[in-house]
Each structure stands twice: as structure tokens, then as C-alpha cells.
XYZ file of C-alpha atoms in Angstrom:
548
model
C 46.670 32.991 105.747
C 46.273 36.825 107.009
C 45.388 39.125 104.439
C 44.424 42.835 104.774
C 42.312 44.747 102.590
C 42.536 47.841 101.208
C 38.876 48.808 101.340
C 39.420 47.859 105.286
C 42.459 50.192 105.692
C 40.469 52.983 103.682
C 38.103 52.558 106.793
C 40.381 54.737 109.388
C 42.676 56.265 106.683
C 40.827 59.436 107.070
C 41.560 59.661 111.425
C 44.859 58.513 110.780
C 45.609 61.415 108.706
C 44.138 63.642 110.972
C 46.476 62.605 113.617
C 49.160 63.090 111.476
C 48.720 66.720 110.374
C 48.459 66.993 114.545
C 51.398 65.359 115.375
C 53.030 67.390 112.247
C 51.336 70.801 114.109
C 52.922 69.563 117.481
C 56.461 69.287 115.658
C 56.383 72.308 114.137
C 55.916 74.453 117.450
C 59.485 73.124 119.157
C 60.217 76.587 119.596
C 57.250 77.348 121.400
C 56.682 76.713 125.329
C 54.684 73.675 125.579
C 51.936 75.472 127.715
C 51.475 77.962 124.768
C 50.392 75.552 122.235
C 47.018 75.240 121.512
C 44.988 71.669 121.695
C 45.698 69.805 118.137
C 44.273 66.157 117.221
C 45.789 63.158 119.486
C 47.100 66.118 122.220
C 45.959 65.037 125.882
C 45.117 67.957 128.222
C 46.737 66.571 131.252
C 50.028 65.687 129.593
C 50.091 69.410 128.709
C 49.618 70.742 131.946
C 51.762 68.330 133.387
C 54.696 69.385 130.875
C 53.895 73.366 131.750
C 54.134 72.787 135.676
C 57.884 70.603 135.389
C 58.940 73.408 133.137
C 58.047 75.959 135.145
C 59.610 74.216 137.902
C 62.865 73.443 136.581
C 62.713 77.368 135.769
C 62.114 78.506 139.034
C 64.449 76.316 140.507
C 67.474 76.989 138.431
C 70.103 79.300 139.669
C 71.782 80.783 136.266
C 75.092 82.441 137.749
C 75.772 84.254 134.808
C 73.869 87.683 133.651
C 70.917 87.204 131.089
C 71.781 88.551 127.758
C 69.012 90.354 125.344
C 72.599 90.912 122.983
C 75.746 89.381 121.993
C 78.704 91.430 122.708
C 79.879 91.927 119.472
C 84.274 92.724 119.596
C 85.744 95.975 117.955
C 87.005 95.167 114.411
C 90.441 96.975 114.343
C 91.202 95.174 110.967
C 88.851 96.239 108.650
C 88.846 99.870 106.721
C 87.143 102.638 109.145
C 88.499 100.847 112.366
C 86.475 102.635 115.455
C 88.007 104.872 117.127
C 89.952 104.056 120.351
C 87.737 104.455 123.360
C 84.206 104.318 121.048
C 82.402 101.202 122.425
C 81.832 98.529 120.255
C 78.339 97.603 119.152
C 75.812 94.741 119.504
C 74.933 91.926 117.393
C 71.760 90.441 117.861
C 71.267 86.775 118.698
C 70.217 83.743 116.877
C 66.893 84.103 115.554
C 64.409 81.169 116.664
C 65.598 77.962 115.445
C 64.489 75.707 112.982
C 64.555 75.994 109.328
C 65.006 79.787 109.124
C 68.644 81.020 111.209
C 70.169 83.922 111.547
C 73.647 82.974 111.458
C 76.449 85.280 112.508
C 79.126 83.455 110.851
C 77.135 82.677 107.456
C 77.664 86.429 105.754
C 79.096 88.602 108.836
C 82.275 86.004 109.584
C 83.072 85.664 105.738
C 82.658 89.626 105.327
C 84.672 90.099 108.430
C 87.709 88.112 107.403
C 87.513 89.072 103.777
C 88.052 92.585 104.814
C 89.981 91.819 107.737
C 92.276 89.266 106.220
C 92.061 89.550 102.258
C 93.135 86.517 101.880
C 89.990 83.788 101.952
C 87.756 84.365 98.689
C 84.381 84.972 100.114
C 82.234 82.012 100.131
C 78.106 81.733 100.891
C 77.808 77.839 100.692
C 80.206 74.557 100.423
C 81.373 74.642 97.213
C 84.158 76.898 98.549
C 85.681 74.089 99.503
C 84.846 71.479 96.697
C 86.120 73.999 94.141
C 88.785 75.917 95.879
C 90.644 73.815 97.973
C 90.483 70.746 95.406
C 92.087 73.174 92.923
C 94.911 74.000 95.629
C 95.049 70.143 96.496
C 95.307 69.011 92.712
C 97.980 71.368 91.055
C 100.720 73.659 91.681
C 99.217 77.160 92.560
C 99.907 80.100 90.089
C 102.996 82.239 91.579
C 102.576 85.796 90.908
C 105.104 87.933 88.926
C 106.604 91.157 91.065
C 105.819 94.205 90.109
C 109.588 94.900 89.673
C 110.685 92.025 88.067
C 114.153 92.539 89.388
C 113.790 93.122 92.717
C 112.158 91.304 95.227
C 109.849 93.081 97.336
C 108.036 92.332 100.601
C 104.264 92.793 99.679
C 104.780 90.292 96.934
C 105.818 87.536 99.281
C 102.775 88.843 101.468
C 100.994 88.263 98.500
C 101.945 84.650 97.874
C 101.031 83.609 101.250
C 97.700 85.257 101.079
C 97.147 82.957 98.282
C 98.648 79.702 98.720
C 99.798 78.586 102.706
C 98.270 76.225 103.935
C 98.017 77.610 107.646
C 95.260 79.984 106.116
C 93.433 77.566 104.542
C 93.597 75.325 107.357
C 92.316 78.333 109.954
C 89.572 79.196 107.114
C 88.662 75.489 107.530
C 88.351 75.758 111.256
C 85.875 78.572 110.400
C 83.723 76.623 107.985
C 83.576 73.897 110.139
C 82.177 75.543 113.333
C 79.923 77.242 110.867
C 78.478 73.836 110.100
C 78.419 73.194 113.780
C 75.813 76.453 114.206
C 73.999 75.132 111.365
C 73.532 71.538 113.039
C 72.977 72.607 116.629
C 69.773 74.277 115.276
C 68.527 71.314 113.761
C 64.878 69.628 115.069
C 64.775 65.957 116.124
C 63.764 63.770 113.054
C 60.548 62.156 113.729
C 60.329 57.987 113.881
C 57.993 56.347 111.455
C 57.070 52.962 111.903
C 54.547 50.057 111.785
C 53.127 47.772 114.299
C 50.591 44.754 114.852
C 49.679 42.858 117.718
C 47.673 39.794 118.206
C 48.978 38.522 115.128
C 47.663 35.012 113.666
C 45.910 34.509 116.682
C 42.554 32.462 115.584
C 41.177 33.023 112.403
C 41.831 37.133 112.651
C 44.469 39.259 111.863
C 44.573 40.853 114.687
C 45.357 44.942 115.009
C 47.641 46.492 112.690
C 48.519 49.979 112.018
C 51.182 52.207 111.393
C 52.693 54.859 114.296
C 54.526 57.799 114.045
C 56.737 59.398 116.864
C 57.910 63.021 117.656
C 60.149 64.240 120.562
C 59.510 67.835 120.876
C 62.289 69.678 122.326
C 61.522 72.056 125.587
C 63.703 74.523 127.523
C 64.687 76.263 124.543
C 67.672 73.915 124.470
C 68.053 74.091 120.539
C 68.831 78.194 120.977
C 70.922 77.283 124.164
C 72.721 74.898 121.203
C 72.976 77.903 119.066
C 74.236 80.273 121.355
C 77.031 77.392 122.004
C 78.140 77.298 118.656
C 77.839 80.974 117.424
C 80.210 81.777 120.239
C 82.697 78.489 118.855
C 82.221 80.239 115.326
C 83.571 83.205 116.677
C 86.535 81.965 118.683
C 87.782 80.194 115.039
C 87.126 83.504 113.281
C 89.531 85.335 116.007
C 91.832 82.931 115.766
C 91.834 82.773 112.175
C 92.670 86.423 112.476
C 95.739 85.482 115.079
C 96.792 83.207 112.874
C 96.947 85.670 109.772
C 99.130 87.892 111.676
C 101.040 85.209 113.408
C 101.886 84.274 109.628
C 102.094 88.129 108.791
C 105.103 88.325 111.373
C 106.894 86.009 110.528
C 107.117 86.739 106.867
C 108.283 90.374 107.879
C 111.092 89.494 109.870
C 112.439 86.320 107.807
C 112.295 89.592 105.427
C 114.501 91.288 107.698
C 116.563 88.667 108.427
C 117.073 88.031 104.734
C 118.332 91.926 103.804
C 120.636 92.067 107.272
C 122.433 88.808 105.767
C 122.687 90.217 102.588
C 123.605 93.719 103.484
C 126.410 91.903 105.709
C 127.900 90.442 102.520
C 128.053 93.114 101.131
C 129.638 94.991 103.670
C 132.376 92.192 103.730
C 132.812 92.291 100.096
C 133.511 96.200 100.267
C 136.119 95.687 102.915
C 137.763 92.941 101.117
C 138.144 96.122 98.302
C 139.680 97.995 100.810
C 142.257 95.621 102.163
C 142.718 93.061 99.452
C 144.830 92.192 96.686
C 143.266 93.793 93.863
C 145.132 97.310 93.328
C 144.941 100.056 96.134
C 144.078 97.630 98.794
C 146.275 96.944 101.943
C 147.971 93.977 100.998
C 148.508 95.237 97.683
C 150.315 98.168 98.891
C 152.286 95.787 101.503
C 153.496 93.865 98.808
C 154.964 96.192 97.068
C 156.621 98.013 99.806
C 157.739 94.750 101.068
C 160.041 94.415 98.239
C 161.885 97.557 99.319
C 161.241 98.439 102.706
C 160.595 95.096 104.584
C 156.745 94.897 105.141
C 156.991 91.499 106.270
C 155.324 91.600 109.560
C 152.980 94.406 108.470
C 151.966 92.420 105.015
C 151.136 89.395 107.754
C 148.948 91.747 109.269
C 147.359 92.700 106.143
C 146.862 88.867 104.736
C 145.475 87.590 108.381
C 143.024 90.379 107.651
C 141.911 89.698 104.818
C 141.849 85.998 104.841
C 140.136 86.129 108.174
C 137.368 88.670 106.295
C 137.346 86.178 102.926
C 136.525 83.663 106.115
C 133.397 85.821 107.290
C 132.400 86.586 104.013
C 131.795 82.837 103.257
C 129.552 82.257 106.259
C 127.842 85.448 105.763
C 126.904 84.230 102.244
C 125.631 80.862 103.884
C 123.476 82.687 106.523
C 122.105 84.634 103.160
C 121.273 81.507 101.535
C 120.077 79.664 104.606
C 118.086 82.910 105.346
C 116.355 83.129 101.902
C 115.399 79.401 101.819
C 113.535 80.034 105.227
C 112.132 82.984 104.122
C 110.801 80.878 101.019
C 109.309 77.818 103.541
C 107.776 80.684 105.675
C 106.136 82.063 102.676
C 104.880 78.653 101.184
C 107.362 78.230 98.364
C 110.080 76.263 97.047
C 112.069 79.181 96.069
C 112.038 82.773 96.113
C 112.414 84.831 92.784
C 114.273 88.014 91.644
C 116.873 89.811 93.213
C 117.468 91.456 96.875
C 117.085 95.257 97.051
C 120.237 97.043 97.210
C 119.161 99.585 99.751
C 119.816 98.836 103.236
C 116.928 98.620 106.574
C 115.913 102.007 106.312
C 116.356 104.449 109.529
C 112.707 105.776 108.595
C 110.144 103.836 111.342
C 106.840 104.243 113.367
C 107.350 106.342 116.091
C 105.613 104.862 119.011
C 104.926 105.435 122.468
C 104.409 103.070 125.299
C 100.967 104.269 126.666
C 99.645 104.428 122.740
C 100.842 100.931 121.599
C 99.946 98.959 125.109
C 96.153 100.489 124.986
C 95.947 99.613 121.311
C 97.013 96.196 121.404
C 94.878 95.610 124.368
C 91.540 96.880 121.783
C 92.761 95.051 119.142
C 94.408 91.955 120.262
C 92.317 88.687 118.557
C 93.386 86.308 120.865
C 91.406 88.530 124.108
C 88.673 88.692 121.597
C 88.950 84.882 120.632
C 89.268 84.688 124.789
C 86.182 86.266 125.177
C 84.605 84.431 122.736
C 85.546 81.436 124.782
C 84.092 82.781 128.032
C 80.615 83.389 126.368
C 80.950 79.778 125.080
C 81.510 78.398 128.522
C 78.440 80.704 129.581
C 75.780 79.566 127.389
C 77.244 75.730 128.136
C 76.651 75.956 131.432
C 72.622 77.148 130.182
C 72.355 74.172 127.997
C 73.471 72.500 130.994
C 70.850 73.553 133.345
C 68.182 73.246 130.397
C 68.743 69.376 130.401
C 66.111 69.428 133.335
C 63.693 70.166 131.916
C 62.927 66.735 129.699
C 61.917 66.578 126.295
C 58.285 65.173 125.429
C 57.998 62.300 123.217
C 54.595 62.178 121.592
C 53.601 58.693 119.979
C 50.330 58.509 117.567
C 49.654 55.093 116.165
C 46.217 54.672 114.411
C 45.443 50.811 114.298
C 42.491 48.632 113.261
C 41.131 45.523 114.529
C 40.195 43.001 112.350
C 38.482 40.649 114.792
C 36.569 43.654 115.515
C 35.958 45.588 112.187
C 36.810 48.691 114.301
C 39.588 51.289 114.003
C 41.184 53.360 116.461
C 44.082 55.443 117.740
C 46.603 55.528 120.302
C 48.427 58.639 122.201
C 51.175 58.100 123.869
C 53.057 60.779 125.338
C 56.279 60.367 127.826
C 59.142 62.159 129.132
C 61.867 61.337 131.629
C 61.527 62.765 135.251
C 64.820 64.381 136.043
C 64.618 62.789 139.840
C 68.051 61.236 140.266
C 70.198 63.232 137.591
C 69.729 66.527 137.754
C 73.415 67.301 135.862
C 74.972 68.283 139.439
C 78.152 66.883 138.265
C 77.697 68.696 134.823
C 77.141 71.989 136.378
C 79.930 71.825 138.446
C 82.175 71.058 135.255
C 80.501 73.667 133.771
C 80.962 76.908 136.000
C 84.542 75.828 136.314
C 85.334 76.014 132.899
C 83.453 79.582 132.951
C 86.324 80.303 135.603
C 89.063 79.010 133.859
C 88.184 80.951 130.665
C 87.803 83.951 132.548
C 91.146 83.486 134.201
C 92.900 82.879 130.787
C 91.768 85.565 129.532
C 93.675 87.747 132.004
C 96.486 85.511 131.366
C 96.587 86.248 128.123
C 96.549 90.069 129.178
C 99.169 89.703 131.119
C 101.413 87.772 128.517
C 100.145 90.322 125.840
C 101.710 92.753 127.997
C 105.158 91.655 128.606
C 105.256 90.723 125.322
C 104.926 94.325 124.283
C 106.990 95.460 126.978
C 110.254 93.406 125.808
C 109.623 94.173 122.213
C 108.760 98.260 122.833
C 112.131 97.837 124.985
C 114.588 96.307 122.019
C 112.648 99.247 119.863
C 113.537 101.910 122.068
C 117.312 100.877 122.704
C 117.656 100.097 118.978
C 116.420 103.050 117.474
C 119.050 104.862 119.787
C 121.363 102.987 118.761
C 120.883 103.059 115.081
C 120.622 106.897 115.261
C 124.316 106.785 117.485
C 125.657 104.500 114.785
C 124.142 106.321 111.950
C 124.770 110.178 112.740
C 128.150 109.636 115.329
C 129.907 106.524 114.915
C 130.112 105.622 111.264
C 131.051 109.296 109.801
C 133.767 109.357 112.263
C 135.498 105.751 111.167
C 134.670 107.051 107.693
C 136.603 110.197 108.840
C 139.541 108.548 109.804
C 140.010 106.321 106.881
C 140.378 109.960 105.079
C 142.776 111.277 107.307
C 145.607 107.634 107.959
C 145.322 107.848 103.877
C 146.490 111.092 103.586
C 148.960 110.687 106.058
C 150.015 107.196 104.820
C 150.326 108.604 101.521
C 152.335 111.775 102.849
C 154.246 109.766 105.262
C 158.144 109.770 104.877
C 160.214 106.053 105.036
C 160.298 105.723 109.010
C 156.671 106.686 108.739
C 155.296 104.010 106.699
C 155.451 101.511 109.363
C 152.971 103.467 111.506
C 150.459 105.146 109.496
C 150.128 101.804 107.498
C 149.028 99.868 110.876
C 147.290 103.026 111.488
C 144.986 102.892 107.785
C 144.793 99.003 108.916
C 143.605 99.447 112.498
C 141.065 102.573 110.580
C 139.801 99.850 108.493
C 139.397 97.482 111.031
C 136.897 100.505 113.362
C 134.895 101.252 109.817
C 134.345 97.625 109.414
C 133.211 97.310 113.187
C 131.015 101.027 112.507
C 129.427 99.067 109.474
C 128.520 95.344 111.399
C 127.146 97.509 114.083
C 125.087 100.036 112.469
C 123.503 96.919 110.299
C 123.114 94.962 113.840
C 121.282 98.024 115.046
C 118.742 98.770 112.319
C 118.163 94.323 112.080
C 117.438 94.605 115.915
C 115.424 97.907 115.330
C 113.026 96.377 112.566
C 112.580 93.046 114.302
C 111.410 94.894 116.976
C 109.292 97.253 114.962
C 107.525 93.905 112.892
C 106.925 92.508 116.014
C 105.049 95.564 117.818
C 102.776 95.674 114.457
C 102.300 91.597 114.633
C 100.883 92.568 118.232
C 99.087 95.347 117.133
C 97.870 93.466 114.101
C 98.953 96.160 112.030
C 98.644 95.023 108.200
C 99.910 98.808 107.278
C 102.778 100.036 109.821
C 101.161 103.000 111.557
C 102.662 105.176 114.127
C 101.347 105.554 117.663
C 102.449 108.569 119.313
């Protein structure tokens, strides 16, 4: 039977614990070059020397196509308060401290600042239980609607406000966020060392053989774990961009389901005021045909009348449906079942930005979050490419294992140190992959210019012919059909026997040219705000500012 005694084991406990607290010396250096580390317990001299000359190798032999940067281009925030000024360049953020158990982190505090101010609408959160306590509480009960201010009326930053506060597409993109941001905590993680035991010669005679524990550690060179970093800082900052896109994305289409929702039920009412006009009720056109069909034989002019309005009761129906429809996609676009309160009775105001071509293309190219998320990408695609090229220069593996043989009564230690010689693979493939997804980022992002721009250009177009239009409609067109309702009622109403017949289809045909006046001045301001939303959705413009 093999036994081992502890008064044996006390024999080398005191070297093995020495070449632990060197192994645990060697560990905590990663960050450091391997030639600057000073000789600790276990550490052979020649392994060292041979790890300095293949790193400084590898260095001297790699051909990084891409600038070295000291600082991290940090993109103009256009959304918070104080937004720089147009052509003031934007300023630096520093990069990822050394690794290890002490980071820096960009997204950590600057990220959660950034959209809180940006956005308003993610709570600000400095560790996980953001999302054990705030999205279980939006996963296990019905969020808390707020009440309008107005009670009465429904209003458009209240349903602004809902959706900062319950849609899921935001807490989805602030999701995104917190996961990359777990992704820049991991990639700056050390290798966990190996523990383990071992024996040899075991049962061999009448002696135990040698037993002993071992303990390994791969120490990471090349600075890969910063190279890591860099990688996921820049991931962190494309889903913070395009958390932003996505706010505004959301942001535009609440404003012109808004829109949408106050054209339809402008247009009813419009219909139900001409159904006043022309219907039965007293003073209306088939009320007056009526009547003067009983003595003056109206027949063909009361058909008229009743095609007129039945054809308008017609119109007024599916105007009422495209109301409805338009409020219960209003409500899904907001994130709820129904919408409360009452419609304003006002119509789309005439009253908008004013904005010029030059002033909204340059702004929108400053602000746009999907060049910055763009950009974001390219310095990704950079820094992958540099972990890339880092991979030749191998890691070090550094194996201590202090034994003792009992056949011998003697104790001793083994170092064992190894790395793979990057002969065969030297990640030609990899690199190749590598600077052609640097290209492909950099030509998306002038895609995305591009697109950006016509964009802009077809929605600055519909603002500029609408706003004419609503002006024409507004100041020319509708006072003069109001104007001539005034003047075929007058002369209806002064109109002798054989001159009933014409000024009658004359008040009719009046009717008919303010109804048309009324449809297209509300087509004209619905075209003109749509087009207005949609210029501040590319300008990611929370408030609607002017840009002369």
C-alpha cells in the first residue's frame, strides 16, 4: 500500500511555495513585454531571451497598414445640451487603460451618460441590476401609462413620452449596449491559470514513486488583450450610435403617424362641414331643392344636390375609417393598445422651420449616428486586423510542478516553459480577411453618405414644394372659394324665378371648388409636415430647430 506523509510533504512545501509566489509574479506582469520582466523563482534565462528576440521579430516584420493611434477619435455629440458648434472639431478620448483588473471603460459611465442625455429615455445604470430590476419589472406587469397634461386633448410629447418609457425597440437597442459593454469587460480578462496534480513511477517496487502538485500559466504577449479591448470599445460604440439611430428612427415615426392621425381627422371634419352646407338639415342645398322642387321643378337640380351629398356622406365614412385605422397605428407605433383623450381641434399649423439646403445637408452630415456608428465600424475593423497580426507573436506557457521522490527522500522542481512557433500559420489568410473588411467598412461608410444625401435631397424637395403650396392654398386659393360661396348666395338669394336654375348650380359648383380649396390646403400642410418630421429624423432633431 502507498502512503504519503505529511512530515515528508512538509519537506519541499517551503520551495514549492516559492515557486508559486513566482509563477503568481510572472502572471501578474501580462501587460508587460516579456523582455522587461525581471528574473523571479522557476524563470529560465534563455526562455526569456528567446521570447524577447520572436517578439521583436514578429514586430519588425509586421506591416500594420493602418496609422498608429496615441487617441480614439471620439464623434461630435449633436444630441446632448451645449451641442459643439458646427465646424469646432470634436475632441479625443483616451484609450483603454492597461488591462487586467483595473479598465478604463468608455462605455461603463461615458456611454450611459451619453445616451441618458442624448436619448432620455434609458435610466442610467452603473452595474447589472439594470437589467434584473428594470427589465423584469417591464417583463412582469403592465407598465404605468402616463396621464396628459391636458386631459382632454391628446398631445404629441405625451405619446413621445410613452415610448420613451415602455417600447421595446429601446430596450432592446439599450440591450445591445449592455451587452457589448460586457464584451469590453471580457476581452480584458487574463487567462485563468491550470492547477493540477501529478505522480509518476507510481507503485513501482516498494516506493511511491514522485508525486507533486503543478501549476500552469500562459502569459499573454503582443499586447493582444489591449488589441481585444480596442476591438470591443469600438463594438460598444457602434451599439451606442445605433442605439441613438434607433431612438430617432422611433422618434420619426411617432411624429408623422402624428401627422397622419390629425390630416385624417381634420379631413372628417372638413367633410362633416360640407355635408352642413349641402345637406338636408335646414339651409343646406338639398334642403333648399326640396322645397323649390315643390313649386318650381328642381328635379334635376335636387339630383344634383342628393348625388352630392350622398357621394360626400360616402367620403365621409372612409375618411372616418382612415381616422380610426390611423389612430390604432399611431397607438402600435407608440407601444400601446390604445391611445387616450381627444384629437386637437386645430389644424397642421402653417408655422415651420425654415431651412435651407446648404444648412440642413452640412448638419446632418455632423450629426448623422449611423456615419458615426460607420466609423465606429471602420476603427473596429482596424484594431481587428492588429489583433490579427498580434497572433504571431505566441503566448508563453509557463509550467512549475514541485515533486518529491520517495525512493529517493529528495524533493525537487520542474520548469517548463513552451510556446508555439508561428512557422506554417502566420494568419495570411486572416489578414487578408481582415484588410478587406477595413475596405468594405470604409466604402459603406461613403455609402451611407451618399444615401444620407438623397435622402435629404427628396425630403428638403417635398418641403420646399409643400410649403409653397400650403402658402398658395392658404393666402390665394381658399379665400377666393370662400369668396365665391358669399357672392352665388347673394345672388341665389336675389335671383328672380328664371334665375334660380343657374345661380343654384352656380352655389353647388361654389361648394364643390371650397370643398376641393379645403382637401387641398389639408393635403398641402400633411405633405409639408411629413416632410418637415422627416428632415428633423435626419437631423436627429429632438426639438425642431430652424436652419437658415
Amino acid at each position: 500500500m502507498v502512503t504519503a506523509k505529511n512530515p515528508i510533504m512538509d519537506s519541499y512545501s517551503y520551495p514549492a511555495i516559492s515557486c508559486l509566489l513566482g509563477l503568481s509574479l510572472l502572471a501578474g506582469c501580462g501587460t508587460e513585454s516579456w523582455s522587461s520582466l525581471a528574473p523571479q523563482a522557476g524563470q529560465s534565462p534563455d526562455c526569456r531571451a528567446l521570447a524577447t528576440d520572436l517578439e521583436s521579430t514578429v514586430r519588425e516584420n509586421s506591416l500594420d497598414p493602418f496609422p498608429a493611434r496615441t487617441q480614439e477619435t471620439s464623434w461630435p455629440d449633436s444630441h446632448s445640451k451645449g451641442a459643439r458648434a458646427k465646424n469646432q472639431p470634436p475632441p479625443s478620448t483616451p484609450e483603454v487603460r492597461e488591462y487586467g483588473t483595473q479598465v478604463t471603460l468608455w462605455g461603463r459611465e461615458q456611454a450611459v451618460n451619453h445616451m441618458e442625455t442624448a436619448r432620455g429615455r434609458f435610466p442610467q445604470s452603473e452595474d447589472s441590476r439594470y437589467m434584473d430590476n428594470k427589465l423584469g419589472d417591464h417583463a412582469a406587469k403592465e407598465p404605468t401609462l402616463p396621464k396628459p397634461a391636458n386631459s382632454d386633448v391628446l398631445e404629441l410629447d405625451y405619446l413621445v413620452e410613452l415610448a420613451q418609457r415602455q417600447h421595446p425597440a429601446l430596450v432592446a437597442a439599450w440591450m445591445n449596449v449592455e451587452a457589448a459593454r460586457g464584451k469590453l469587460i471580457q476581452a480584458g480578462l487574463y487567462p485563468n491559470p491550470v492547477l493540477g496534480y501529478e505522480g509518476q513511477e507510481i507503485a513501482e517496487g516498494r516506493y511511491a514513486g514522485t508525486h507533486g502538485p503543478f501549476l500552469a500559466q500562459e502569459i499573454v504577449l503582443g499586447d493582444k488583450l489591449r488589441l481585444a479591448q480596442q476591438v470591443a470599445l469600438a463594438e460598444l460604440r457602434a451599439a451606442d450610435w445605433e442605439a441613438v439611430s434607433q431612438w430617432f428612427e422611433l422618434l420619426t415615426r411617432i411624429r408623422t403617424g402624428w401627422v397622419e392621425l390629425l390630416a385624417a381627422e381634420y379631413e372628417v371634419r372638413i367633410y362633416e362641414g360640407y355635408l352642413k352646407l349641402i345637406g338636408e338639415q335646414e339651409g343646406g342645398l338639398v334642403y333648399l331643392a326640396r322645397r323649390l322642387a315643390k313649386v318650381e321643378g328642381f328635379r334635376w337640380e335636387l339630383l344634383q344636390a342628393e348625388i352630392e351629398m350622398q357621394a360626400a356622406q360616402a367620403r365621409l365614412a372612409a375618411a372616418q375609417r382612415r381616422r380610426d385605422a390611423a389612430r390604432q397605428e399611431l397607438a402600435a407605433i407608440v407601444g400601446v393598445a390604445t391611445l387616450p383623450a381627444n384629437l386637437p381641434s386645430e389644424p397642421l399649423p402653417l408655422k415651420v422651420p425654415q431651412y435651407s439646403w446648404e444648412g440642413v445637408l452640412s448638419t446632418a452630415l455632423f450629426r448623422s449616428a449611423q456615419l458615426q456608428e460607420a466609423r465606429a465600424l471602420i476603427q473596429r475593423a482596424e484594431h481587428e486586423w492588429r489583433l490579427i497580426a498580434a497572433q504571431n507573436i505566441p503566448n508563453l506557457t509557463v509550467r512549475i510542478s514541485p515533486s518529491y521522490n520517495f525512493e529517493s527522500a529528495t524533493p525537487s522542481i520542474f520548469v517548463e516553459t513552451s510556446l508555439p512557433l508561428p512557422v506554417f500559420n502566420r494568419q495570411q489568410g486572416n489578414l487578408l480577411a481582415a484588410q478587406a473588411a477595413v475596405s468594405r467598412q470604409r466604402q459603406l461608410l461613403e455609402s451611407i453618405k451618399l444615401d444620407l444625401t438623397r435622402r435629404l435631397a427628396n425630403a428638403y424637395g417635398r418641403y420646399t414644394a409643400a410649403l409653397q403650396q400650403a402658402r398658395r392654398y392658404t393666402q390665394e386659393v381658399l379665400p377666393r372659394a370662400t369668396e365665391s360661396i358669399t357672392v352665388m348666395r347673394t345672388l341665389f338669394e336675389k335671383a328672380r324665378a328664371e334665375e334660380l336654375r343657374v345661380t343654384y348650380l352656380g352655389l353647388l359648383q361654389a361648394y364643390r371648388a371650397w370643398l376641393d380649396a379645403q382637401l387641398g390646403e389639408l393635403q398641402a400642410r400633411r405633405e409639408l409636415w411629413l416632410a418637415v418630421y422627416e428632415i428633423a429624423g435626419i437631423l436627429q432633431q429632438e426639438k425642431l430647430e430652424s436652419l437658415p
